[in-house]
CSV table of N, CA and C in Angstrom, one decimal:
chain,number,residue,atom,x,y,z
J,1,MET,N,143.4,80.7,166.6
J,1,MET,CA,144.8,81.1,166.8
J,1,MET,C,145.6,79.8,166.8
J,2,GLN,N,146.7,79.9,166.1
J,2,GLN,CA,147.6,78.8,166.1
J,2,GLN,C,149.1,79.3,166.0
J,3,LEU,N,150.0,78.5,166.3
J,3,LEU,CA,151.4,78.9,166.3
J,3,LEU,C,151.9,79.2,164.9
J,4,CYS,N,152.8,80.1,164.8
J,4,CYS,CA,153.4,80.4,163.5
J,4,CYS,C,154.2,79.2,163.0
J,5,PRO,N,154.2,78.9,161.7
J,5,PRO,CA,154.8,77.7,161.2
J,5,PRO,C,156.3,77.8,161.4
J,6,SER,N,156.9,76.7,161.8
J,6,SER,CA,158.3,76.6,162.1
J,6,SER,C,159.2,76.4,160.9
J,7,TYR,N,158.6,76.0,159.8
J,7,TYR,CA,159.3,75.7,158.6
J,7,TYR,C,159.8,76.9,157.8
J,8,PHE,N,159.3,78.1,158.2
J,8,PHE,CA,159.8,79.4,157.6
J,8,PHE,C,160.9,79.9,158.6
J,9,GLY,N,162.1,80.1,158.1
J,9,GLY,CA,163.2,80.5,158.9
J,9,GLY,C,163.0,81.9,159.5
J,10,ASP,N,162.3,82.7,158.8
J,10,ASP,CA,162.1,84.1,159.3
J,10,ASP,C,161.0,84.2,160.3
J,11,PHE,N,160.2,83.2,160.6
J,11,PHE,CA,159.1,83.3,161.5
J,11,PHE,C,159.5,82.9,162.9
J,12,ASP,N,158.9,83.5,163.9
J,12,ASP,CA,159.1,83.2,165.3
J,12,ASP,C,158.0,82.2,165.6
J,13,PRO,N,158.4,80.9,165.9
J,13,PRO,CA,157.4,79.9,166.1
J,13,PRO,C,156.7,80.0,167.4
J,14,SER,N,157.1,80.9,168.3
J,14,SER,CA,156.4,81.0,169.6
J,14,SER,C,155.3,82.0,169.5
J,15,GLU,N,155.2,82.8,168.4
J,15,GLU,CA,154.1,83.7,168.1
J,15,GLU,C,152.9,83.1,167.6
J,16,LYS,N,151.8,83.8,167.5
J,16,LYS,CA,150.5,83.3,167.0
J,16,LYS,C,150.1,83.9,165.7
J,17,VAL,N,149.4,83.0,164.9
J,17,VAL,CA,148.7,83.4,163.7
J,17,VAL,C,147.2,83.6,164.0
J,18,THR,N,146.6,84.7,163.6
J,18,THR,CA,145.2,84.9,163.9
J,18,THR,C,144.4,84.8,162.6
J,19,LYS,N,143.2,84.3,162.7
J,19,LYS,CA,142.2,84.3,161.6
J,19,LYS,C,140.9,84.6,162.2
J,20,VAL,N,140.2,85.6,161.7
J,20,VAL,CA,139.0,86.2,162.3
J,20,VAL,C,137.8,85.5,161.6
J,21,CYS,N,136.9,85.0,162.5
J,21,CYS,CA,135.6,84.5,162.0
J,21,CYS,C,134.5,85.6,162.2
J,22,ASN,N,133.8,86.0,161.2
J,22,ASN,CA,132.8,87.0,161.3
J,22,ASN,C,131.6,86.4,162.0
J,23,THR,N,130.6,87.3,162.3
J,23,THR,CA,129.4,86.9,163.0
J,23,THR,C,128.5,86.0,162.2
J,24,ASP,N,128.7,86.1,160.9
J,24,ASP,CA,127.8,85.2,160.0
J,24,ASP,C,128.4,83.9,159.8
J,25,GLY,N,129.6,83.6,160.4
J,25,GLY,CA,130.2,82.3,160.3
J,25,GLY,C,131.2,82.2,159.2
J,26,GLN,N,131.4,83.2,158.5
J,26,GLN,CA,132.4,83.2,157.3
J,26,GLN,C,133.7,83.8,157.8
J,27,TRP,N,134.8,83.3,157.2
J,27,TRP,CA,136.1,83.9,157.5
J,27,TRP,C,136.2,85.3,157.0
J,28,PHE,N,137.0,86.1,157.7
J,28,PHE,CA,137.2,87.5,157.3
J,28,PHE,C,137.9,87.5,155.9
J,29,ARG,N,137.4,88.4,155.0
J,29,ARG,CA,138.0,88.5,153.7
J,29,ARG,C,138.7,89.9,153.6
J,30,HIS,N,139.9,89.8,153.1
J,30,HIS,CA,140.7,91.1,153.0
J,30,HIS,C,140.0,92.0,152.0
J,31,PRO,N,139.8,93.3,152.3
J,31,PRO,CA,139.1,94.2,151.4
J,31,PRO,C,139.7,94.4,150.0
J,32,ASP,N,141.0,94.3,149.9
J,32,ASP,CA,141.7,94.5,148.6
J,32,ASP,C,141.6,93.3,147.7
J,33,SER,N,141.8,92.1,148.3
J,33,SER,CA,141.9,90.9,147.4
J,33,SER,C,140.6,90.1,147.4
J,34,ASP,N,139.7,90.3,148.4
J,34,ASP,CA,138.4,89.6,148.6
J,34,ASP,C,138.7,88.1,148.7
J,35,ARG,N,139.8,87.8,149.4
J,35,ARG,CA,140.1,86.4,149.7
J,35,ARG,C,140.2,86.3,151.3
J,36,THR,N,140.0,85.1,151.7
J,36,THR,CA,140.2,84.9,153.2
J,36,THR,C,141.6,85.2,153.6
J,37,TRP,N,141.7,85.8,154.8
J,37,TRP,CA,143.0,86.4,155.2
J,37,TRP,C,143.4,85.9,156.6
J,38,SER,N,144.6,85.5,156.7
J,38,SER,CA,145.2,85.2,158.0
J,38,SER,C,146.2,86.2,158.3
J,39,ASN,N,146.3,86.6,159.6
J,39,ASN,CA,147.2,87.7,160.0
J,39,ASN,C,148.5,87.0,160.5
J,40,TYR,N,149.6,87.2,159.7
J,40,TYR,CA,150.9,86.6,160.0
J,40,TYR,C,151.8,87.7,160.5
J,41,THR,N,151.3,88.9,160.8
J,41,THR,CA,152.2,90.0,161.1
J,41,THR,C,153.0,89.8,162.4
J,42,LEU,N,152.5,89.1,163.4
J,42,LEU,CA,153.2,88.9,164.6
J,42,LEU,C,154.3,87.9,164.4
J,43,CYS,N,154.2,87.1,163.4
J,43,CYS,CA,155.3,86.1,163.1
J,43,CYS,C,156.5,86.8,162.6
J,44,THR,N,156.4,87.9,161.9
J,44,THR,CA,157.6,88.6,161.3
J,44,THR,C,158.1,89.6,162.2
J,45,ALA,N,157.6,89.9,163.4
J,45,ALA,CA,158.1,90.9,164.3
J,45,ALA,C,159.6,90.5,164.6
J,46,TYR,N,159.8,89.3,164.8
J,46,TYR,CA,161.1,88.8,165.2
J,46,TYR,C,162.1,89.0,164.0
J,47,THR,N,161.6,88.8,162.8
J,47,THR,CA,162.4,89.0,161.6
J,47,THR,C,162.8,90.5,161.5
J,48,GLN,N,161.9,91.4,161.7
J,48,GLN,CA,162.3,92.8,161.6
J,48,GLN,C,163.4,93.2,162.6
J,49,ASN,N,163.3,92.7,163.8
J,49,ASN,CA,164.3,92.9,164.8
J,49,ASN,C,165.7,92.3,164.4
J,50,LYS,N,165.7,91.2,163.8
J,50,LYS,CA,166.9,90.6,163.3
J,50,LYS,C,167.5,91.4,162.1
J,51,LEU,N,166.6,91.9,161.3
J,51,LEU,CA,167.1,92.8,160.2
J,51,LEU,C,167.7,94.1,160.7
J,52,LYS,N,167.1,94.7,161.7
J,52,LYS,CA,167.7,95.9,162.3
J,52,LYS,C,169.0,95.6,162.9
J,53,LEU,N,169.1,94.5,163.6
J,53,LEU,CA,170.4,94.1,164.2
J,53,LEU,C,171.4,93.8,163.1
J,54,ALA,N,171.1,93.2,162.1
J,54,ALA,CA,172.0,92.9,161.0
J,54,ALA,C,172.5,94.2,160.3
J,55,LEU,N,171.6,95.1,160.1
J,55,LEU,CA,172.0,96.4,159.5
J,55,LEU,C,172.9,97.2,160.5
J,56,SER,N,172.6,97.1,161.8
J,56,SER,CA,173.5,97.8,162.7
J,56,SER,C,174.9,97.2,162.8
J,57,LEU,N,174.9,95.9,162.8
J,57,LEU,CA,176.2,95.2,162.8
J,57,LEU,C,177.0,95.5,161.5
J,58,TYR,N,176.3,95.5,160.4
J,58,TYR,CA,177.0,95.8,159.1
J,58,TYR,C,177.6,97.2,159.2
J,59,TYR,N,176.8,98.2,159.7
J,59,TYR,CA,177.2,99.6,159.8
J,59,TYR,C,178.4,99.7,160.7
J,60,MET,N,178.4,99.0,161.8
J,60,MET,CA,179.5,99.1,162.7
J,60,MET,C,180.8,98.4,162.1
J,61,ALA,N,180.6,97.4,161.3
J,61,ALA,CA,181.7,96.7,160.7
J,61,ALA,C,182.4,97.6,159.6
J,62,ILE,N,181.5,98.4,158.9
J,62,ILE,CA,182.1,99.3,157.9
J,62,ILE,C,182.7,100.5,158.5
J,63,VAL,N,181.9,101.2,159.4
J,63,VAL,CA,182.4,102.4,159.9
J,63,VAL,C,183.4,102.2,161.0
J,64,GLY,N,183.3,101.2,161.8
J,64,GLY,CA,184.2,100.9,162.9
J,64,GLY,C,183.5,101.2,164.2
J,65,HIS,N,184.1,100.7,165.3
J,65,HIS,CA,183.5,100.8,166.6
J,65,HIS,C,183.8,102.1,167.3
J,66,THR,N,184.8,102.8,166.8
J,66,THR,CA,185.2,104.0,167.5
J,66,THR,C,184.6,105.2,166.8
J,67,LEU,N,184.5,106.3,167.5
J,67,LEU,CA,184.0,107.5,166.9
J,67,LEU,C,185.1,108.4,166.4
J,68,SER,N,185.0,108.8,165.2
J,68,SER,CA,186.1,109.6,164.6
J,68,SER,C,185.9,111.1,165.0
J,69,VAL,N,186.6,111.5,166.0
J,69,VAL,CA,186.5,112.9,166.5
J,69,VAL,C,187.0,113.9,165.4
J,70,ILE,N,188.1,113.5,164.7
J,70,ILE,CA,188.6,114.4,163.7
J,70,ILE,C,187.6,114.6,162.6
J,71,GLY,N,187.0,113.5,162.1
J,71,GLY,CA,186.0,113.5,161.0
J,71,GLY,C,184.8,114.3,161.4
J,72,CYS,N,184.4,114.2,162.7
J,72,CYS,CA,183.3,115.0,163.2
J,72,CYS,C,183.6,116.5,163.1
J,73,LYS,N,184.8,116.9,163.6
J,73,LYS,CA,185.2,118.3,163.6
J,73,LYS,C,185.3,118.8,162.2
J,74,VAL,N,185.8,118.0,161.3
J,74,VAL,CA,186.0,118.4,159.9
J,74,VAL,C,184.6,118.7,159.3
J,75,LEU,N,183.6,117.7,159.5
J,75,LEU,CA,182.3,117.9,159.0
J,75,LEU,C,181.6,119.1,159.6
J,76,ALA,N,181.8,119.4,160.9
J,76,ALA,CA,181.2,120.5,161.5
J,76,ALA,C,181.7,121.8,160.9
J,77,THR,N,183.0,121.9,160.6
J,77,THR,CA,183.6,123.0,160.0
J,77,THR,C,183.2,123.2,158.6
J,78,LEU,N,183.1,122.1,157.9
J,78,LEU,CA,182.6,122.1,156.5
J,78,LEU,C,181.1,122.6,156.4
J,79,MET,N,180.3,122.2,157.4
J,79,MET,CA,178.9,122.7,157.4
J,79,MET,C,178.9,124.2,157.7
J,80,ILE,N,179.8,124.7,158.5
J,80,ILE,CA,179.8,126.2,158.8
J,80,ILE,C,180.2,126.9,157.5
J,81,TYR,N,181.2,126.4,156.8
J,81,TYR,CA,181.7,127.0,155.5
J,81,TYR,C,180.6,127.0,154.5
J,82,ILE,N,179.8,125.9,154.4
J,82,ILE,CA,178.7,125.8,153.4
J,82,ILE,C,177.6,126.8,153.8
J,83,LEU,N,177.3,126.9,155.1
J,83,LEU,CA,176.3,127.9,155.5
J,83,LEU,C,176.7,129.3,155.2
J,84,ALA,N,178.0,129.6,155.5
J,84,ALA,CA,178.5,131.0,155.2
J,84,ALA,C,178.5,131.2,153.7
J,85,SER,N,178.9,130.2,152.9
J,85,SER,CA,178.9,130.4,151.4
J,85,SER,C,177.5,130.7,150.9
J,86,ILE,N,176.5,130.1,151.5
J,86,ILE,CA,175.1,130.3,151.1
J,86,ILE,C,174.7,131.8,151.2
J,87,TYR,N,175.1,132.3,152.4
J,87,TYR,CA,174.7,133.7,152.6
J,87,TYR,C,175.6,134.7,151.8
J,88,PHE,N,176.8,134.3,151.5
J,88,PHE,CA,177.6,135.2,150.7
J,88,PHE,C,177.2,135.1,149.2
J,89,TRP,N,176.7,134.0,148.8
J,89,TRP,CA,176.2,133.9,147.4
J,89,TRP,C,174.9,134.7,147.3
J,90,MET,N,174.1,134.8,148.3
J,90,MET,CA,172.9,135.6,148.3
J,90,MET,C,173.4,137.1,148.2
J,91,LEU,N,174.4,137.4,148.9
J,91,LEU,CA,175.0,138.8,148.8
J,91,LEU,C,175.5,139.0,147.4
J,92,CYS,N,176.2,138.0,146.8
J,92,CYS,CA,176.7,138.2,145.4
J,92,CYS,C,175.5,138.4,144.4
J,93,GLU,N,174.4,137.7,144.6
J,93,GLU,CA,173.3,137.8,143.7
J,93,GLU,C,172.7,139.3,143.8
J,94,GLY,N,172.6,139.8,145.0
J,94,GLY,CA,172.2,141.1,145.2
J,94,GLY,C,173.1,142.2,144.6
J,95,ILE,N,174.4,142.0,144.8
J,95,ILE,CA,175.3,142.9,144.2
J,95,ILE,C,175.3,142.8,142.7
J,96,TYR,N,175.2,141.6,142.1
J,96,TYR,CA,175.1,141.4,140.7
J,96,TYR,C,173.8,142.1,140.1
J,97,LEU,N,172.7,141.9,140.8
J,97,LEU,CA,171.5,142.5,140.3
J,97,LEU,C,171.5,144.0,140.3
J,98,HIS,N,172.1,144.5,141.4
J,98,HIS,CA,172.3,145.9,141.6
J,98,HIS,C,173.1,146.5,140.4
J,99,THR,N,174.2,145.7,140.1
J,99,THR,CA,175.1,146.1,139.1
J,99,THR,C,174.4,146.1,137.7
J,100,LEU,N,173.6,145.1,137.5
J,100,LEU,CA,172.9,145.0,136.2
J,100,LEU,C,171.9,146.1,136.0
J,101,ILE,N,171.2,146.5,137.1
J,101,ILE,CA,170.1,147.5,137.0
J,101,ILE,C,170.7,148.9,137.0
J,102,ILE,N,171.5,149.2,138.0
J,102,ILE,CA,172.0,150.6,138.2
J,102,ILE,C,173.3,150.9,137.5
J,103,VAL,N,174.3,150.1,137.7
J,103,VAL,CA,175.6,150.4,137.2
J,103,VAL,C,175.9,150.0,135.8
J,104,ALA,N,175.1,149.1,135.2
J,104,ALA,CA,175.4,148.6,133.9
J,104,ALA,C,175.4,149.6,132.8
J,105,VAL,N,174.8,150.7,133.1
J,105,VAL,CA,174.8,151.8,132.1
J,105,VAL,C,176.2,152.4,132.0
J,106,PHE,N,177.0,152.4,133.1
J,106,PHE,CA,178.3,153.1,133.1
J,106,PHE,C,179.4,152.1,132.9
J,107,VAL,N,179.2,150.8,133.1
J,107,VAL,CA,180.2,149.8,133.0
J,107,VAL,C,179.9,148.9,131.8
J,108,GLY,N,180.9,148.7,131.0
J,108,GLY,CA,180.7,147.9,129.7
J,108,GLY,C,180.6,146.4,130.0
J,109,GLU,N,181.5,145.9,130.7
J,109,GLU,CA,181.6,144.4,130.8
J,109,GLU,C,181.7,144.0,132.3
J,110,GLN,N,181.0,142.9,132.6
J,110,GLN,CA,181.0,142.4,134.0
J,110,GLN,C,182.1,141.4,134.1
J,111,HIS,N,182.8,141.5,135.3
J,111,HIS,CA,183.9,140.5,135.6
J,111,HIS,C,183.3,139.6,136.7
J,112,LEU,N,183.0,138.4,136.3
J,112,LEU,CA,182.4,137.5,137.3
J,112,LEU,C,183.4,136.9,138.3
J,113,GLY,N,184.7,137.0,138.0
J,113,GLY,CA,185.7,136.5,138.9
J,113,GLY,C,185.6,137.1,140.3
J,114,TRP,N,185.2,138.3,140.4
J,114,TRP,CA,185.1,138.9,141.8
J,114,TRP,C,183.9,138.3,142.5
J,115,TYR,N,182.9,137.9,141.8
J,115,TYR,CA,181.7,137.3,142.5
J,115,TYR,C,182.1,135.9,143.0
J,116,TYR,N,182.9,135.2,142.2
J,116,TYR,CA,183.4,133.9,142.6
J,116,TYR,C,184.3,134.0,143.9
J,117,LEU,N,185.1,135.0,143.8
J,117,LEU,CA,186.0,135.2,145.0
J,117,LEU,C,185.2,135.6,146.2
J,118,LEU,N,184.2,136.4,146.0
J,118,LEU,CA,183.3,136.8,147.2
J,118,LEU,C,182.5,135.6,147.7
J,119,GLY,N,181.9,134.9,146.7
J,119,GLY,CA,181.0,133.8,147.1
J,119,GLY,C,181.7,132.6,147.7
J,120,TRP,N,182.9,132.2,147.2
J,120,TRP,CA,183.5,131.0,147.7
J,120,TRP,C,184.7,131.3,148.5
J,121,GLY,N,185.4,132.4,148.2
J,121,GLY,CA,186.6,132.7,149.0
J,121,GLY,C,186.4,133.4,150.3
J,122,PHE,N,185.6,134.4,150.3
J,122,PHE,CA,185.4,135.2,151.6
J,122,PHE,C,184.8,134.3,152.7
J,123,PRO,N,183.9,133.4,152.5
J,123,PRO,CA,183.5,132.5,153.6
J,123,PRO,C,184.6,131.7,154.3
J,124,LEU,N,185.7,131.6,153.6
J,124,LEU,CA,186.8,130.9,154.2
J,124,LEU,C,187.4,131.7,155.4
J,125,VAL,N,187.3,133.0,155.4
J,125,VAL,CA,187.9,133.8,156.5
J,125,VAL,C,187.2,133.5,157.8
J,126,PRO,N,185.8,133.6,157.9
J,126,PRO,CA,185.2,133.3,159.2
J,126,PRO,C,185.3,131.8,159.5
J,127,THR,N,185.3,130.9,158.5
J,127,THR,CA,185.4,129.5,158.8
J,127,THR,C,186.8,129.1,159.4
J,128,VAL,N,187.9,129.7,158.8
J,128,VAL,CA,189.2,129.4,159.3
J,128,VAL,C,189.4,130.0,160.6
J,129,THR,N,188.9,131.2,160.8
J,129,THR,CA,188.9,131.9,162.1
J,129,THR,C,188.2,131.0,163.2
J,130,TYR,N,187.1,130.5,162.9
J,130,TYR,CA,186.3,129.6,163.8
J,130,TYR,C,187.1,128.4,164.1
J,131,ALA,N,187.7,127.7,163.0
J,131,ALA,CA,188.4,126.5,163.2
J,131,ALA,C,189.6,126.7,164.1
J,132,ILE,N,190.4,127.8,163.9
J,132,ILE,CA,191.5,128.1,164.7
J,132,ILE,C,191.1,128.4,166.2
J,133,ALA,N,190.1,129.2,166.4
J,133,ALA,CA,189.7,129.5,167.7
J,133,ALA,C,189.1,128.3,168.4
J,134,ARG,N,188.4,127.4,167.7
J,134,ARG,CA,187.9,126.2,168.3
J,134,ARG,C,189.0,125.3,168.7
J,135,SER,N,190.1,125.2,167.9
J,135,SER,CA,191.1,124.2,168.2
J,135,SER,C,192.0,124.8,169.3
J,136,LEU,N,192.2,126.1,169.5
J,136,LEU,CA,193.0,126.7,170.5
J,136,LEU,C,192.3,126.8,171.8
J,137,TYR,N,191.1,127.2,171.8
J,137,TYR,CA,190.4,127.6,173.1
J,137,TYR,C,189.3,126.7,173.5
J,138,PHE,N,188.7,126.0,172.6
J,138,PHE,CA,187.5,125.2,173.0
J,138,PHE,C,187.7,123.7,172.4
J,139,ASP,N,188.8,123.2,172.6
J,139,ASP,CA,189.1,121.8,172.0
J,139,ASP,C,188.6,120.8,173.1
J,140,ASP,N,187.4,120.3,172.8
J,140,ASP,CA,186.8,119.3,173.7
J,140,ASP,C,187.1,117.9,173.2
J,141,LYS,N,188.3,117.5,173.5
J,141,LYS,CA,188.9,116.2,173.0
J,141,LYS,C,188.0,115.1,173.6
């Protein structure tokens, strides 16, 4: 064991480098490269912490130190709208398939505008209702 080299800026010079000597007196060889191998992983532990800190500081500089409550509420409401739209589009698919199989004999042309209205427009009703009720009665500023 010896100290990590100090001439690498990313290495922590207080950590140790290890090299294993086998029972036959030969240095350990890495199985992939078949070359003698020294373990420098402890030297870079400090570097990984510095990288995590740098990324966290960069994120805080871009996003800001304060929490955007309005943005969080908008994203939560958008998520509810998207989930409602998913279920209403499944309903639209079922109605469309039913129309193709059963009613298509009696109806000449399909009007897809009603499906768009049902799939994208109708989920706005419970979403807007939720947003209004949340802002009036459960506003946790």
